[in-house]
Coordinates of C-alpha atoms and ligand atoms in Angstrom, one line a residue:
M1 CA -13.2 -34.2 -8.6
H2 CA -15.0 -33.1 -5.6
R3 CA -12.6 -32.3 -2.7
A4 CA -14.3 -34.7 -0.2
L5 CA -13.9 -37.5 -2.7
A6 CA -10.3 -36.8 -3.6
E7 CA -9.3 -36.9 0.0
R8 CA -11.5 -39.8 1.0
G9 CA -9.9 -41.9 3.6
G10 CA -7.6 -39.2 4.8
F11 CA -4.6 -40.1 6.8
P12 CA -2.7 -42.5 6.4
T13 CA -3.7 -42.9 2.8
V14 CA -3.3 -39.3 2.2
R15 CA 0.0 -37.7 3.3
L16 CA 0.5 -34.2 2.1
R17 CA 4.1 -34.3 3.2
R18 CA 4.9 -36.7 0.3
L19 CA 5.0 -33.8 -2.1
R20 CA 7.2 -31.7 0.2
Q21 CA 10.1 -34.2 0.5
H22 CA 12.1 -33.5 -2.7
P23 CA 13.0 -29.9 -3.6
R24 CA 12.4 -30.6 -7.3
L25 CA 9.0 -32.1 -6.5
R26 CA 8.2 -29.0 -4.6
D27 CA 9.1 -27.0 -7.7
L28 CA 6.7 -29.1 -9.7
V29 CA 3.7 -28.5 -7.5
R30 CA 4.2 -24.9 -6.7
E31 CA 1.0 -23.0 -7.5
T32 CA 2.2 -19.4 -7.6
R33 CA 5.3 -18.1 -9.3
L34 CA 6.5 -14.6 -9.1
S35 CA 7.8 -13.4 -12.5
V36 CA 9.6 -10.2 -13.6
D37 CA 6.6 -9.8 -16.0
D38 CA 4.5 -9.0 -12.9
L39 CA 6.5 -6.1 -11.7
V40 CA 6.2 -2.3 -12.1
M41 CA 9.0 -0.1 -10.7
P42 CA 8.1 3.3 -9.2
F43 CA 10.4 6.3 -9.6
F44 CA 10.4 9.8 -8.2
V45 CA 11.5 12.4 -10.6
R46 CA 12.5 16.0 -9.8
P47 CA 14.0 18.9 -11.7
G48 CA 17.7 19.4 -11.8
R49 CA 20.8 17.6 -13.1
R50 CA 22.7 14.8 -11.5
V51 CA 20.3 14.7 -8.6
R52 CA 20.1 11.5 -6.6
N53 CA 18.6 12.3 -3.2
P54 CA 18.3 9.3 -1.0
I55 CA 14.9 8.9 0.6
A56 CA 15.7 8.1 4.2
P57 CA 12.8 5.8 5.2
M58 CA 13.2 3.9 1.8
P59 CA 16.7 2.6 1.7
G60 CA 17.8 2.1 -2.0
Q61 CA 15.2 4.6 -3.3
Y62 CA 16.0 8.1 -4.6
Q63 CA 14.5 11.3 -5.9
L64 CA 16.1 11.4 -9.3
S65 CA 16.6 14.1 -11.9
I66 CA 15.8 13.0 -15.4
D67 CA 19.4 12.4 -16.5
A68 CA 19.8 10.2 -13.4
L69 CA 16.5 8.4 -14.0
I70 CA 17.3 7.2 -17.5
P71 CA 20.0 4.6 -16.5
Y72 CA 17.6 3.2 -13.9
V73 CA 14.9 2.8 -16.4
R74 CA 17.3 1.2 -18.8
K75 CA 18.4 -1.2 -16.0
A76 CA 14.8 -2.1 -15.3
R77 CA 14.2 -2.9 -18.9
Q78 CA 17.4 -5.0 -19.1
L79 CA 16.2 -7.0 -16.1
G80 CA 13.0 -7.7 -17.9
I81 CA 10.7 -5.4 -15.9
P82 CA 8.0 -4.3 -18.4
A83 CA 6.9 -1.1 -16.8
V84 CA 7.8 1.9 -14.7
I85 CA 5.5 4.4 -12.9
L86 CA 6.5 8.0 -12.5
F87 CA 5.8 10.4 -9.7
G88 CA 6.8 14.0 -10.2
I89 CA 8.1 16.5 -7.7
P90 CA 7.6 19.9 -9.3
E91 CA 9.7 23.1 -9.2
H92 CA 6.9 25.1 -7.7
K93 CA 3.6 24.2 -6.0
D94 CA 0.5 26.3 -6.2
E95 CA -3.2 26.2 -5.1
V96 CA -4.3 24.3 -8.2
G97 CA -1.2 22.3 -8.9
S98 CA -0.7 23.9 -12.3
E99 CA 2.7 22.3 -13.1
S100 CA 0.9 18.9 -13.1
Y101 CA -0.9 19.7 -16.4
S102 CA 1.8 21.8 -18.0
D103 CA 3.4 20.2 -21.1
S104 CA 6.7 21.2 -19.7
G105 CA 6.0 19.7 -16.3
I106 CA 8.5 17.3 -14.8
V107 CA 6.6 14.1 -15.5
Q108 CA 5.9 15.2 -19.1
Q109 CA 9.6 15.9 -19.6
A110 CA 10.6 12.6 -18.0
V111 CA 8.2 10.6 -20.2
R112 CA 9.6 12.2 -23.4
A113 CA 13.1 11.6 -22.2
I114 CA 12.5 7.9 -21.5
K115 CA 10.8 7.3 -24.8
D116 CA 13.7 9.1 -26.5
A117 CA 16.6 7.5 -24.6
V118 CA 15.3 4.0 -23.8
G119 CA 12.9 3.6 -26.7
D120 CA 9.3 2.3 -26.9
D121 CA 10.0 -1.1 -25.4
V122 CA 9.0 0.0 -21.9
V123 CA 5.5 0.7 -20.7
V124 CA 5.5 4.2 -19.1
I125 CA 2.8 4.7 -16.5
T126 CA 2.2 8.1 -15.0
D127 CA 0.5 8.7 -11.6
V128 CA -2.2 11.3 -12.2
C129 CA -2.8 13.3 -9.0
F130 CA -2.4 16.7 -7.4
C131 CA -1.0 16.1 -4.0
E132 CA 2.7 16.6 -5.1
Y133 CA 1.8 19.7 -7.0
T134 CA -0.5 21.7 -4.7
S135 CA 0.7 24.0 -2.0
H136 CA -1.8 22.5 0.5
G137 CA -0.8 18.9 -0.4
H138 CA -4.4 17.7 -1.1
C139 CA -5.3 15.6 -4.1
G140 CA -7.3 18.2 -5.9
V141 CA -8.4 21.8 -5.7
L142 CA -10.0 23.1 -2.5
G143 CA -13.5 24.4 -2.1
Q144 CA -15.9 25.3 0.7
D145 CA -18.8 23.0 1.6
R146 CA -21.1 24.0 4.4
G147 CA -18.3 25.6 6.3
R148 CA -15.8 22.8 5.7
T149 CA -12.7 23.1 3.5
D150 CA -12.5 20.1 1.3
V151 CA -11.3 18.9 -2.1
D152 CA -13.9 20.1 -4.7
N153 CA -14.6 16.9 -6.6
D154 CA -16.0 18.2 -9.8
R155 CA -13.6 21.1 -10.3
T156 CA -10.8 18.6 -9.7
L157 CA -12.1 16.3 -12.5
D158 CA -11.5 18.9 -15.2
L159 CA -7.9 19.4 -14.1
L160 CA -7.3 15.6 -13.7
A161 CA -8.5 15.3 -17.3
R162 CA -6.1 18.0 -18.4
Q163 CA -3.2 16.4 -16.6
A164 CA -3.9 12.9 -18.1
V165 CA -4.1 14.3 -21.6
S166 CA -0.9 16.2 -21.1
H167 CA 0.8 12.9 -20.0
A168 CA -0.6 11.1 -23.0
R169 CA 0.7 13.9 -25.3
A170 CA 4.1 13.4 -23.8
G171 CA 3.9 9.7 -24.7
A172 CA 2.6 7.9 -21.6
D173 CA 1.2 4.5 -22.4
V174 CA -1.0 4.2 -19.2
V175 CA -2.3 6.9 -16.9
A176 CA -3.0 6.1 -13.3
P177 CA -5.4 8.4 -11.5
S178 CA -4.8 8.0 -7.7
G179 CA -6.8 10.8 -6.2
M180 CA -10.0 8.8 -5.4
M181 CA -12.3 11.5 -6.9
D182 CA -15.7 10.3 -7.9
G183 CA -16.0 10.1 -11.7
M184 CA -12.3 10.5 -12.3
V185 CA -12.1 7.6 -14.7
R186 CA -14.9 8.8 -16.8
A187 CA -13.6 12.3 -16.9
I188 CA -10.2 11.1 -18.0
R189 CA -11.5 8.5 -20.5
T190 CA -13.7 11.1 -22.2
A191 CA -10.9 13.7 -22.4
L192 CA -8.4 11.1 -23.7
D193 CA -10.8 9.9 -26.4
E194 CA -11.6 13.5 -27.4
A195 CA -7.9 14.2 -27.8
G196 CA -7.3 11.2 -29.9
F197 CA -5.7 9.0 -27.3
E198 CA -8.3 6.2 -27.3
Q199 CA -5.4 3.7 -27.0
V200 CA -4.0 5.1 -23.8
A201 CA -5.0 2.8 -21.0
I202 CA -6.3 3.8 -17.6
L203 CA -5.0 2.0 -14.5
S204 CA -7.3 3.3 -11.8
Y205 CA -6.3 3.4 -8.1
A206 CA -9.9 2.1 -7.6
A207 CA -9.8 0.9 -4.0
K208 CA -7.3 3.2 -2.3
Y209 CA -7.4 3.3 1.5
V210 CA -6.5 6.0 4.0
S211 CA -3.3 4.4 5.2
A212 CA -0.4 4.9 7.6
F213 CA 1.6 2.9 5.1
Y214 CA 2.0 5.9 2.8
G215 CA 4.2 7.7 5.3
P216 CA 7.5 7.3 3.5
F217 CA 6.0 8.1 0.1
R218 CA 4.9 11.5 1.4
E219 CA 8.5 12.2 2.3
A220 CA 9.7 10.9 -1.1
A221 CA 7.1 12.8 -3.1
E222 CA 7.0 15.8 -0.7
S223 CA 3.2 15.4 -0.8
A224 CA 2.0 15.4 2.8
P225 CA -1.2 17.3 3.3
Q226 CA -0.5 20.7 5.0
F227 CA -3.7 20.4 7.1
G228 CA -6.2 17.7 7.9
D229 CA -6.0 14.3 6.2
R230 CA -7.4 12.4 3.2
R231 CA -10.3 10.7 4.9
S232 CA -12.9 12.6 2.8
Y233 CA -11.7 10.9 -0.4
Q234 CA -9.7 7.8 0.4
M235 CA -11.4 4.7 1.8
D236 CA -11.9 3.7 5.4
P237 CA -9.7 0.6 6.1
A238 CA -12.7 -1.0 7.8
N239 CA -14.6 -1.3 4.5
G240 CA -14.6 -4.2 2.1
D241 CA -18.0 -4.1 0.3
E242 CA -17.3 -0.5 -0.6
A243 CA -14.1 -1.5 -2.4
I244 CA -16.3 -3.7 -4.7
R245 CA -18.5 -0.7 -5.4
E246 CA -15.5 1.5 -6.2
V247 CA -14.1 -1.1 -8.6
A248 CA -17.5 -1.7 -10.3
L249 CA -17.9 2.1 -10.9
D250 CA -14.4 2.5 -12.2
L251 CA -14.8 -0.4 -14.6
E252 CA -18.1 1.0 -15.8
E253 CA -16.4 4.4 -16.4
G254 CA -13.7 2.7 -18.5
A255 CA -10.8 1.6 -16.3
D256 CA -8.7 -1.0 -18.0
I257 CA -6.8 -2.2 -14.9
V258 CA -8.0 -1.7 -11.3
M259 CA -5.7 -1.3 -8.3
V260 CA -6.0 -2.2 -4.7
K261 CA -3.7 -0.1 -2.4
P262 CA -2.0 -0.8 -0.1
A263 CA -1.4 -4.5 -0.7
L264 CA -0.3 -6.4 2.3
A265 CA -3.0 -5.4 4.7
Y266 CA -5.6 -5.7 2.0
L267 CA -5.0 -9.1 0.5
D268 CA -8.7 -10.0 1.1
I269 CA -9.7 -7.0 -1.1
I270 CA -7.3 -8.1 -3.9
W271 CA -8.9 -11.6 -3.7
R272 CA -12.4 -10.3 -3.7
V273 CA -11.9 -8.0 -6.6
K274 CA -10.2 -10.7 -8.7
R275 CA -12.9 -13.2 -8.0
E276 CA -15.8 -10.8 -8.5
F277 CA -14.7 -9.1 -11.7
G278 CA -12.0 -11.2 -13.4
V279 CA -10.3 -8.2 -14.8
P280 CA -6.6 -7.3 -14.6
V281 CA -5.9 -6.4 -11.0
A282 CA -2.9 -4.4 -9.8
A283 CA -1.7 -4.2 -6.2
Y284 CA 0.5 -1.5 -4.8
N285 CA 3.1 -2.8 -2.3
V286 CA 3.5 0.7 -0.9
S287 CA 6.3 2.7 0.7
G288 CA 5.5 1.8 4.3
E289 CA 5.5 -1.9 3.4
Y290 CA 8.9 -1.5 1.9
A291 CA 10.2 0.6 4.8
M292 CA 8.9 -2.0 7.3
V293 CA 10.9 -4.8 5.6
H294 CA 14.1 -2.7 5.5
A295 CA 13.8 -1.5 9.1
A296 CA 13.3 -5.0 10.4
A297 CA 16.2 -6.3 8.3
Q298 CA 18.5 -3.5 9.3
A299 CA 17.8 -4.2 13.0
G300 CA 18.7 -7.8 12.3
W301 CA 15.3 -9.0 13.5
L302 CA 14.0 -10.5 10.3
D303 CA 15.4 -11.8 7.0
G304 CA 14.5 -8.9 4.6
W305 CA 15.1 -10.8 1.4
R306 CA 12.9 -13.8 2.4
M307 CA 10.2 -11.4 3.7
T308 CA 10.2 -9.6 0.4
L309 CA 9.7 -12.7 -1.7
E310 CA 7.1 -14.1 0.7
I311 CA 5.1 -10.8 0.7
L312 CA 5.2 -10.4 -3.1
T313 CA 4.3 -14.1 -3.6
S314 CA 1.3 -13.7 -1.3
I315 CA 0.1 -10.6 -3.1
K316 CA 0.2 -12.6 -6.3
R317 CA -1.5 -15.6 -4.7
A318 CA -4.2 -13.3 -3.5
G319 CA -5.0 -12.5 -7.2
A320 CA -2.8 -9.6 -8.3
D321 CA -1.8 -9.7 -11.9
L322 CA 0.7 -6.9 -11.6
I323 CA 2.5 -5.5 -8.5
L324 CA 3.9 -2.0 -8.1
T325 CA 6.8 -2.4 -5.8
Y326 CA 10.0 -0.6 -4.8
H327 CA 11.6 -4.0 -4.6
A328 CA 11.2 -4.6 -8.4
L329 CA 14.8 -4.0 -9.4
D330 CA 16.2 -6.2 -6.6
V331 CA 13.6 -9.0 -7.2
A332 CA 14.1 -9.0 -10.9
Q333 CA 17.9 -9.4 -10.4
H334 CA 17.2 -12.3 -8.1
L335 CA 14.7 -13.9 -10.5
N336 CA 17.2 -13.6 -13.3
G337 CA 19.5 -15.7 -11.2
Ligands
PBG401 C1 -1.2 10.0 -4.2 C2 -0.4 8.7 -4.0 C3 0.1 8.2 -2.8 C4 0.8 7.1 -3.1 C5 0.7 6.9 -4.5 N1 0.0 7.9 -5.1 C6 0.1 8.8 -1.5 C7 -1.1 9.3 -0.8 O1 -2.2 9.0 -1.1 O2 -0.8 10.1 0.1 C8 1.4 6.2 -2.1 C9 2.4 5.2 -2.6 C10 3.3 4.6 -1.5 O3 3.1 4.8 -0.3 O4 4.2 4.0 -1.9 N2 -0.8 10.7 -5.4

């Protein structure tokens, strides 16, 4: 029925408060429900044994060695969380981030260990990028362009493809390129297919913005750029139409799931992408969003738990099908009662 017709007469015939009186009635008409099935838990994995380094601006989050990571992944699975995403902190960094595409790299080892120890009943997603692996902290290899030092897009594509194939060889189910290089999805899709991994899916960080909200992550992943910033590859927060172009291109290149990142300040982008394309949309509730909630809760200024549920529900209401969030374990525990 048309909206104007349904609400003809208005007040006092129509009283929207009627459906808000009884708590069970509110349950019945609730439109959006957060579910453990929506959640992806991120982990930071580093070399060593029995390492569990707290990440100061992200209370409850740690850099973990592989042996310490396994129980967390098991716990995530027990709570019903379907997927984890891995970020690697390598032993050594170099100009081209060579540990990122080594079959004995930290992420490759972690993927194999998870599949061995936890089994195949968990989706393992790997972040495919260079910023954690390069000495300069940029998301690709550097080159010179008209006197400017910048990430060389096309040389980076070859290495991204190598990295993705190496993750797939280790057993990754989904690879998630996050570097915002032009053509990265096509380069990775082609390389995966050639290597016989046509069933490995691509979750593209399609609309990824330059954001102050990544601050804590760069501490967690030890990936802060050593000079300059990421404005020549990540998107300007002022742009919305451009996100649609980014998503369209990534889908055309073969992305299976497209991501909007960060989430909270970009709910309009999530909404537009979902409406425009009707494909699976992921949203990344990033480190700074997590830090903000914890900081305000620690100060006693806001109820951290209520904020968390409200934020995640809003991200889902905006159109996200899956949410990458550091709150995943806590939220899953809560949803399980
Ligand atoms: C880049 C990458 C970043 C995040 C995920 N992948 C940071 C960046 O672009 O600097 C941020 C995630 C977060 O803030 O939680 N490989």
